[in-house]
Coordinates of C-alpha atoms in Angstrom, one line a residue:
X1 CA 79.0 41.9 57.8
X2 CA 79.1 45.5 57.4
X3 CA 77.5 47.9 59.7
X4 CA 74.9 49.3 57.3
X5 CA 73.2 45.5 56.9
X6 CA 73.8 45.0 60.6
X7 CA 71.5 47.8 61.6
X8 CA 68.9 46.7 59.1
X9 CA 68.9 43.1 60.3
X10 CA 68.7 45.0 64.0
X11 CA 65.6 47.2 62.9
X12 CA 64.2 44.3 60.9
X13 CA 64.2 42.5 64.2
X14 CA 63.1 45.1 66.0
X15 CA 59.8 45.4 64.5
X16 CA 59.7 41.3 64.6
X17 CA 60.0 41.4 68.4
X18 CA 57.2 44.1 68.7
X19 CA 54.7 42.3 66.5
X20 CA 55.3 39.3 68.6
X21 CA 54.6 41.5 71.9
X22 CA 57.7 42.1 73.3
X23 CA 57.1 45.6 74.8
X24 CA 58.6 48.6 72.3
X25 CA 61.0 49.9 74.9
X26 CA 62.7 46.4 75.7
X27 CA 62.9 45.3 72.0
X28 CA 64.3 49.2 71.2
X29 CA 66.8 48.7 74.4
X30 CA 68.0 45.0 73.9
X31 CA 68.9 45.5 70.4
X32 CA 70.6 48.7 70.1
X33 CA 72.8 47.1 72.8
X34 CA 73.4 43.8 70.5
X35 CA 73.4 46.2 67.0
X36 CA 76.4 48.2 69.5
X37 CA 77.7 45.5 70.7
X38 CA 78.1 44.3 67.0
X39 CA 79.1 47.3 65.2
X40 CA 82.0 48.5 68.1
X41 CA 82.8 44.9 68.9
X42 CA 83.1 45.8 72.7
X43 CA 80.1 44.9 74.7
X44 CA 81.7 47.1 77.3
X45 CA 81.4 49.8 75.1
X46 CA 77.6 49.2 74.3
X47 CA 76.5 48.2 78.1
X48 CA 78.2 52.3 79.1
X49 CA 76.7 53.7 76.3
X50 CA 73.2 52.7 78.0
X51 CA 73.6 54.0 80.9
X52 CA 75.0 57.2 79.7
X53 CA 72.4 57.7 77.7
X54 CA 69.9 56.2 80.8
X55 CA 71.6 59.2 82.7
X56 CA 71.6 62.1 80.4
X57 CA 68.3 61.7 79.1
X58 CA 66.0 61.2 81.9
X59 CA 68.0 64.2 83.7
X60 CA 66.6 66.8 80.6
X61 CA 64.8 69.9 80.7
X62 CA 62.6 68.5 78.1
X63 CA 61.1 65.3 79.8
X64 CA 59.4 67.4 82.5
X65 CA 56.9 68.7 79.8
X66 CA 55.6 64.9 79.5
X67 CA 54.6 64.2 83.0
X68 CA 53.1 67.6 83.7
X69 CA 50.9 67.4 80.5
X70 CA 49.2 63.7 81.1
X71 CA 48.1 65.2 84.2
X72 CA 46.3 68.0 83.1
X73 CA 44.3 66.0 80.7
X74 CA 44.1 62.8 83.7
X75 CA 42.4 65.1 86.3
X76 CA 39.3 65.8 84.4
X77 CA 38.0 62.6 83.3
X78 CA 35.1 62.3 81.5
X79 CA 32.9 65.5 82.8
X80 CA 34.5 67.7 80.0
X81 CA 34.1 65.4 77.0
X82 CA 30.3 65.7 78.1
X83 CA 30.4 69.3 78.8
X84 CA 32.0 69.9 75.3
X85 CA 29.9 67.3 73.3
X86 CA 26.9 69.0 74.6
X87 CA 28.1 72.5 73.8
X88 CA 29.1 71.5 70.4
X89 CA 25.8 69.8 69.7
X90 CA 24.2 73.4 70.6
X91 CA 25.4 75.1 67.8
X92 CA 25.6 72.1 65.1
X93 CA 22.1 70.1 66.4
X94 CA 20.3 71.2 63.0
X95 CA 22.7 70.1 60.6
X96 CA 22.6 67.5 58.7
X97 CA 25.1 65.1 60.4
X98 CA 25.2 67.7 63.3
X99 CA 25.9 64.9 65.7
X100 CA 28.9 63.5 64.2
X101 CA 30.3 66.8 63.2
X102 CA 29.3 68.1 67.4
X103 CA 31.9 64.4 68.1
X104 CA 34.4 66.1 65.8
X105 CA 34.3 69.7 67.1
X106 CA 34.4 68.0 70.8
X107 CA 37.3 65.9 70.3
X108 CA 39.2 69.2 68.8
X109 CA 39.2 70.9 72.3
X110 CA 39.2 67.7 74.0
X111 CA 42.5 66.8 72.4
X112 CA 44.4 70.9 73.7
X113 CA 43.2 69.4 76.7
X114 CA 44.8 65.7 76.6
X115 CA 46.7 65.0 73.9
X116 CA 45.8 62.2 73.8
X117 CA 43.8 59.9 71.1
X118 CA 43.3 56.8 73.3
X119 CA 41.5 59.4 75.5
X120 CA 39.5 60.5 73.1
X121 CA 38.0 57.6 71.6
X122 CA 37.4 55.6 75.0
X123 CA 35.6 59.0 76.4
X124 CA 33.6 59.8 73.1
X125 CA 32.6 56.4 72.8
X126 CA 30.3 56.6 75.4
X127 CA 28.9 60.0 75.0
X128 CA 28.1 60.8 71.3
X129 CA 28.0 57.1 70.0
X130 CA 24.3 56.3 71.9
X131 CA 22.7 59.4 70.6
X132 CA 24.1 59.2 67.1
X133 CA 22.5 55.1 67.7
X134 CA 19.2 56.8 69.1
X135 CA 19.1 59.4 65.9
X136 CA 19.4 56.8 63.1
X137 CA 22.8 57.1 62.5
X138 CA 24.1 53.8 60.7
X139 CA 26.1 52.2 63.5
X140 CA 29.0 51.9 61.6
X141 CA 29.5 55.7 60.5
X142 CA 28.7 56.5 64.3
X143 CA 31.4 54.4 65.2
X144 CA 33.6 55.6 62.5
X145 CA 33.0 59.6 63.7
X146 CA 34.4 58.9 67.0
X147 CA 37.3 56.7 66.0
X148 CA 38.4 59.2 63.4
X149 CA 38.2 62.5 64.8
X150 CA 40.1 61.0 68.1
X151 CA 43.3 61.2 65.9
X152 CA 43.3 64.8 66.4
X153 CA 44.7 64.3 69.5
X154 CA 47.9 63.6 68.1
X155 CA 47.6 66.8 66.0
X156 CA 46.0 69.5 68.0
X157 CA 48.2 70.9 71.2
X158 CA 50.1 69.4 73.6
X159 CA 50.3 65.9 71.2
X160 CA 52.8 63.1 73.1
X161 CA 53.7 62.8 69.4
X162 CA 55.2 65.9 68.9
X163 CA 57.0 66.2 72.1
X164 CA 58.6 62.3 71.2
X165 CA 59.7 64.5 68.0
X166 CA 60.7 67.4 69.6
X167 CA 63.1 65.5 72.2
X168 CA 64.3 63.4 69.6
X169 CA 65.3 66.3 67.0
X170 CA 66.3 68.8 69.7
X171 CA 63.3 70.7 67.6
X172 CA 61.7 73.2 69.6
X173 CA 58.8 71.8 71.1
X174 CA 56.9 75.0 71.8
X175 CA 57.4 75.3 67.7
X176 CA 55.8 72.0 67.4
X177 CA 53.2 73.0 69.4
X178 CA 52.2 75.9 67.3
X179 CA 52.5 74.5 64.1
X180 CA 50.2 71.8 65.0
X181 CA 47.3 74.5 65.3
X182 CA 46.4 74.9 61.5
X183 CA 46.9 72.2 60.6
X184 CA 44.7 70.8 63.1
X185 CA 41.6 73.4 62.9
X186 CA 42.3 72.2 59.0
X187 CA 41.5 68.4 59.8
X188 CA 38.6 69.4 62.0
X189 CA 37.4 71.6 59.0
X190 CA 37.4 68.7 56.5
X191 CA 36.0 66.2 59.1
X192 CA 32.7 69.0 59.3
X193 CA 32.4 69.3 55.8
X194 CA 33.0 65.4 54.9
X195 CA 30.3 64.9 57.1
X196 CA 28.0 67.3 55.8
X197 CA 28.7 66.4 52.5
X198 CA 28.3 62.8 53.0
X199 CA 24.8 63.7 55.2
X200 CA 23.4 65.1 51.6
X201 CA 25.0 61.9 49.5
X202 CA 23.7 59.1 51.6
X203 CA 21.4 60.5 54.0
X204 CA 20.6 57.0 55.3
X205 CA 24.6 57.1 56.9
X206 CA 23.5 60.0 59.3
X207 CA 19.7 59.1 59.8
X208 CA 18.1 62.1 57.9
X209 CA 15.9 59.9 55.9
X210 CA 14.0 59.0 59.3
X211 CA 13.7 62.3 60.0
X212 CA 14.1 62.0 64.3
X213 CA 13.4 65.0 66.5
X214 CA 15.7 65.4 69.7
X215 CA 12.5 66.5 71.7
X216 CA 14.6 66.8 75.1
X217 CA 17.0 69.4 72.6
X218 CA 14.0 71.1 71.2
X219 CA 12.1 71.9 74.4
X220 CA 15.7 73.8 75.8
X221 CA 14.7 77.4 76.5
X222 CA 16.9 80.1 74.9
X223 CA 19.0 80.8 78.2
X224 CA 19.5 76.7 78.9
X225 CA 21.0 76.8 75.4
X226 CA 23.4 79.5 76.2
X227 CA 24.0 77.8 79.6
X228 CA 25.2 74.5 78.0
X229 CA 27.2 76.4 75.4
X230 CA 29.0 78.4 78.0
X231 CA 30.0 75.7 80.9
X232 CA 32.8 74.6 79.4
X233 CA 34.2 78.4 79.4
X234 CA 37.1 77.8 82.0
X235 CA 38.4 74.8 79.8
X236 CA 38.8 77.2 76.5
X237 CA 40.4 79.6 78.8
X238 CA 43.1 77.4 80.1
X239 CA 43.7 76.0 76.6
X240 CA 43.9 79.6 75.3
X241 CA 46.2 80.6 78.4
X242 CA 48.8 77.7 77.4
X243 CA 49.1 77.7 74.2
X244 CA 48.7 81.6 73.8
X245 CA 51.4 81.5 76.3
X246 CA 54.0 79.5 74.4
X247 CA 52.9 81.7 71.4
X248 CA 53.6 84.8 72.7
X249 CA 56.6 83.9 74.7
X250 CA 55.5 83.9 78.0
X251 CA 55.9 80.3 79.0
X252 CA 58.3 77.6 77.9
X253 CA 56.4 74.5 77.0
X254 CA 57.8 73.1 80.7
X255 CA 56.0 76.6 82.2
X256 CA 53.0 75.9 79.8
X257 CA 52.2 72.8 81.1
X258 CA 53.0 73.3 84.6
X259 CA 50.4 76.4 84.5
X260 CA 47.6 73.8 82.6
X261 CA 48.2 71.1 85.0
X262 CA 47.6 73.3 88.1
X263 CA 44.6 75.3 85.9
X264 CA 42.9 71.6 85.4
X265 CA 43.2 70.6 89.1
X266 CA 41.4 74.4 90.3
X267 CA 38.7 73.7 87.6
X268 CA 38.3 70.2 87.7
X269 CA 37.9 70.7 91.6
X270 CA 35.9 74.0 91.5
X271 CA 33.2 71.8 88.9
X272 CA 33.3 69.3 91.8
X273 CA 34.7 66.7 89.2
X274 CA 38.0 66.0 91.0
X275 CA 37.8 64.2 94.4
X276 CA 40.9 62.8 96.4
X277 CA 40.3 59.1 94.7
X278 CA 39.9 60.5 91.4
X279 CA 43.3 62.5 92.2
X280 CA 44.8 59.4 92.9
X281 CA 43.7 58.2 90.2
X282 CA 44.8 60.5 88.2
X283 CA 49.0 60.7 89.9
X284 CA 48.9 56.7 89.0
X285 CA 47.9 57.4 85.2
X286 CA 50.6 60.2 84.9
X287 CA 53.0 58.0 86.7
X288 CA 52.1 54.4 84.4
X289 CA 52.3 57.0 81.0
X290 CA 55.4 59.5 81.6
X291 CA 56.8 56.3 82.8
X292 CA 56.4 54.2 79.8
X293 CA 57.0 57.5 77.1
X294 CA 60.2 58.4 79.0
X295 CA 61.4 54.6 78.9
X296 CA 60.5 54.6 75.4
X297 CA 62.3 57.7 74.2
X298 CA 65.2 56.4 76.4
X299 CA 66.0 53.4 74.3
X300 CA 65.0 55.7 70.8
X301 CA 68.1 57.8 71.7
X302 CA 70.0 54.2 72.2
X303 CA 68.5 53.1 68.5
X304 CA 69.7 56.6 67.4
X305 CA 73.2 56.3 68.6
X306 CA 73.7 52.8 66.7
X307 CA 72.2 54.6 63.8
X308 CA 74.4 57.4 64.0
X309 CA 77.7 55.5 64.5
X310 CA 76.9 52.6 61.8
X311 CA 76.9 55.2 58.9
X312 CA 73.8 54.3 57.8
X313 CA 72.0 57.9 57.6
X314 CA 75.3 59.3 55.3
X315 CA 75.0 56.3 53.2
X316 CA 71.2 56.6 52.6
X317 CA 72.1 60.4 52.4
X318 CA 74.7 60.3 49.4
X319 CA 72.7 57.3 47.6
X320 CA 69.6 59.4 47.6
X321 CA 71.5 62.2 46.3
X322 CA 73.2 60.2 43.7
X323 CA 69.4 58.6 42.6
X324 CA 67.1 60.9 40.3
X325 CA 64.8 60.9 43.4
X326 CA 63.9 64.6 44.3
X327 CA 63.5 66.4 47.4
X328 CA 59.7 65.6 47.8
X329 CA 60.0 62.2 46.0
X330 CA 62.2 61.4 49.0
X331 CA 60.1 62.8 51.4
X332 CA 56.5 61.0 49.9
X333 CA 59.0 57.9 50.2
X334 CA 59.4 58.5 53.8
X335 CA 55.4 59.1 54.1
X336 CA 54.5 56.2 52.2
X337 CA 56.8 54.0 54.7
X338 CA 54.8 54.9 57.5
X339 CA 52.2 54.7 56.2
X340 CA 52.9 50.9 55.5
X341 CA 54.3 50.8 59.4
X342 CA 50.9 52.2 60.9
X343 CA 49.4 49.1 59.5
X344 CA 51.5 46.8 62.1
X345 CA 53.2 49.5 64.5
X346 CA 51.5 51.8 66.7
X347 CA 52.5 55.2 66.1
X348 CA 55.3 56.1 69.2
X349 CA 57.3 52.9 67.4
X350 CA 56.8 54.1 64.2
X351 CA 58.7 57.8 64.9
X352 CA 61.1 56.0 67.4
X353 CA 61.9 54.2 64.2
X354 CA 61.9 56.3 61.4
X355 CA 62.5 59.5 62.6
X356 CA 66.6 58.7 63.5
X357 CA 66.7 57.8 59.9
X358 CA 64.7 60.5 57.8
X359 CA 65.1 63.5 60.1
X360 CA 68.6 63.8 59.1
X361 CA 68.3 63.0 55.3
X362 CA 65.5 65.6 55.3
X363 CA 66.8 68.9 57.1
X364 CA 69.8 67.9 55.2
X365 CA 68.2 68.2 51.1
X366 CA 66.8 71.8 53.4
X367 CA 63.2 70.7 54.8
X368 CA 61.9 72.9 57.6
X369 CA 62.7 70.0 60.7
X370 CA 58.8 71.6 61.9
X371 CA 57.3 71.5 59.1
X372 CA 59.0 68.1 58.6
X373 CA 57.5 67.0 62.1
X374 CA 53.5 68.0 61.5
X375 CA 54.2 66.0 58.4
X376 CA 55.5 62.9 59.9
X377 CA 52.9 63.3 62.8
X378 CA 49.7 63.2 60.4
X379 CA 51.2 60.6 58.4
X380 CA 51.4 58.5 61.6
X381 CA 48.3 59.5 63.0
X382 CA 46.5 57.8 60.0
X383 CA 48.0 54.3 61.3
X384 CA 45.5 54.9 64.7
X385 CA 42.6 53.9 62.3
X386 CA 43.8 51.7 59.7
X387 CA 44.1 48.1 59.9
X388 CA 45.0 45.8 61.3
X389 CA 46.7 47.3 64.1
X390 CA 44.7 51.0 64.5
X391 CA 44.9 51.3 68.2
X392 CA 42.2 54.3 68.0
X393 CA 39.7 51.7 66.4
X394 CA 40.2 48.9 69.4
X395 CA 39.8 51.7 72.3
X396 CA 36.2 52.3 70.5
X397 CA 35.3 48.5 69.8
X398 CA 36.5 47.6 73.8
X399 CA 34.6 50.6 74.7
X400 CA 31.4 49.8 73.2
X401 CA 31.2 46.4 74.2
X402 CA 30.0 43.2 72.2
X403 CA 27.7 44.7 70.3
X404 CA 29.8 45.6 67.8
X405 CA 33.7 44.4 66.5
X406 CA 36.4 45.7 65.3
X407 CA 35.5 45.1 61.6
X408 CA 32.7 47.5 61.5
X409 CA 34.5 50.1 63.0
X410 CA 37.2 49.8 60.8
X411 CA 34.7 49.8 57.8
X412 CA 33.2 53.1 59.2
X413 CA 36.5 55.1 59.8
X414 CA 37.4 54.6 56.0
X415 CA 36.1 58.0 55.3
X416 CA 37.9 59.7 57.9
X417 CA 41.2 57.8 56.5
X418 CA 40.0 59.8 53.4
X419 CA 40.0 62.6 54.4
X420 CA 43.2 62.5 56.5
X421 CA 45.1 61.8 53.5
X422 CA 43.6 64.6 52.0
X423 CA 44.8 67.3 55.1
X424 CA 48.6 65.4 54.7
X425 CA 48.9 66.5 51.0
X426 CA 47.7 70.2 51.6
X427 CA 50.3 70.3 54.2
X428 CA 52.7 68.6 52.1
X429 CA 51.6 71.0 49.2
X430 CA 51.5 74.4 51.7
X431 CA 54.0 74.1 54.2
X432 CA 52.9 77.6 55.0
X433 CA 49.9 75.9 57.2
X434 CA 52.4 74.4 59.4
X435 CA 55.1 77.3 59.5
X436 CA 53.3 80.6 59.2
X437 CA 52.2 80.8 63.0
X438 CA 55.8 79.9 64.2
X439 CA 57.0 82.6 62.3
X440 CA 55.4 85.0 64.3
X441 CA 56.3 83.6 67.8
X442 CA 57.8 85.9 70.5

């Protein structure tokens, strides 16, 4: 057996062992070592290759960004997805659809804050989906606001996704970070106006037809208005302080986050939203997630390694370039893969899987390995909604409660899946919207 089919049948089993629940990091782990084992015939040779890699990686400059960043989004719970919600509603209330579109604008700076979809949707859940319910909203479009614009956690600075990129590429992941902005005000844009423009086509969707009056919202004086836009003014500061940092030079990402995560714990216990349980609270969750990403990333480099040494990537390489496939044939091959994958894999597996593969194959026919990486990222973050595995679209049905499943959420999100789709071709089409910002980076 050769070693191009072995690491197939190895990846083909990976994936089998993960849809069977066998946690990502141990099926990545155990069968790198077997595909190395196999391929070097020396299971001496696979067992020190572990803890080599074990040893280099964890011991890396990048890894301290992970850790650092889950706590600043841990320590402030859910008191600034209500502050931001309520500011956003300020300024959108008399839209049509202004509710949805105040969930949208919330999760944008929520997400610079956490990075985090899961976040996101179990927060947002909560506190936009019972007024959209109380304003006529159809409960599935309510549902599918909050489910859909959590994904731009993923996209919007500091994503987990693009530092699993980042440390996997050796890409910069300060880069990363700034490519991610436009690209991510872009999605936010569409989300606004698919929303509006869906409030005008079926008016039912976003309760205009019943014509509800927020009389709480309409009694607010002038200066309560202002007040409620303005409280979450220390939040926007710290977001513009680390990633205007990292823009212009001043901070590495490791700085950057080390800087938000200290910011986030002044703020968080100047708003007297951060006591010493919550704080607790908040060291386990960084400790149970950095623990779980750096495992993972661990056995990716492991999965790499077999890749790299099996020939598989210079095989793909030179039969691709042999094909009539071009350039962005190849890559809409890549995209169309994971897309399949975010319909069974959540989306760390996916880029632990693919990325080893079409990184290479990519920068080599002379892709931008950023722009590359905001591509990839979107592509993935569209499995976080679709069935049957869209993690984004659980955390809002478990959130909830019984009154709804996981169907109807699924059914409500379509749109957004829409509309994503539509934000991954622009960036596929411009890769200016991903690269032009990083070109002017101190």
């Amino acid at each position: 057996m050769d070693n191009i089919t072995v690491v197939t049948l190895i990846t083909f089993l990976m994936v089998l062992m993960i849809l069977c629940g066998v946690y990502v990091s141990v099926a990545l782990g155990l069968m790198s070592v077997v595909g190395l084992w196999i391929i070097t015939g020396q299971p001496s040779t696979a067992i020190n290759l572990l803890a080599t890699t074990f040893f280099s990686s964890l011991q890396s400059y990048e890894f301290g960004v992970i850790p650092l960043f889950v706590l600043m989004g841990a320590v402030f719970g859910n008191g600034l997805s209500e502050e931001l919600f309520a500011a956003a509603n300020v300024l959108v209330r008399k839209v049509r659809g202004g509710l949805a579109m105040a969930t949208v604008m919330g999760n944008a700076v929520f997400a610079a804050i956490t990075g985090s979809s899961m976040a996101s949707a179990a927060a947002f859940s909560k506190i936009s989906y019972p007024p959209m319910l109380k304003m006529g909203y159809d409960k599935r479009f309510a549902l599918g606001s909050v489910a859909g614009s959590s994904i731009l956690g993923m996209l919007i600075p500091p994503s987990i996704l693009f530092i699993i990129y980042g440390i996997l590429t050796q890409v910069s992941i300060g880069k990363l970070f700034i490519a991610g902005v436009i690209p991510g005000l872009l999605m936010t844009v569409i989300f606004c106006l698919g929303i509006l423009l869906i409030g005008y086509w079926k008016p039912h969707l976003v309760g205009a037809h019943l014509k509800h009056h927020d009389e709480e919202a309409d009694a607010q004086s002038f200066s309560t208005k202002m007040s409620i836009l303005f409280k979450p003014w220390p939040v926007m500061l710290l977001i513009m302080v680390v990633i205007g940092g990292i823009y212009m030079g001043y901070f590495t990402p490791n700085e950057a986050a080390a800087v938000g995560a200290i910011g986030a714990i002044i703020i968080a216990v100047s708003k007297k939203q951060l006591d010493m349980p919550g704080f607790k609270k908040a060291v386990y969750e960084v400790g149970m997630t950095s623990g779980s990403i750096m495992l993972l990333l661990v056995c990716a480099q492991m999965y790499s390694r077999m890749v790299a040494l099996s020939g598989l990537v210079q095989g793909l390489d030179q039969w691709l370039r042999a094909s009539a496939w071009s350039g962005m044939g190849i890559l809409w091959a890549f995209i169309g893969i994971i897309l399949f994958l975010g319909c069974i894999l959540d989306s760390a597996s996916i880029l632990l899987l693919v990325v080893p593969i079409a990184f290479p194959i990519l920068t080599g026919m002379g892709f931008d390995p950023i722009w590359i990486g905001v591509v990839l990222v979107i592509a993935v973050e569209v499995g976080l909604v679709t069935p049957p595995f869209g993690m984004c679209v659980f955390t809002v049905a478990a959130s909830v409660g019984k009154s709804i499943t996981s169907t109807e959420v699924f059914a409500g999100v379509m749109p957004y899946v829409v509309m994503m789709l539509v934000c991954l071709c622009l960036v596929v089409e411009f890769p200016a919207l991903s690269t032009w910002l990083v070109k002017f980076m101190n």
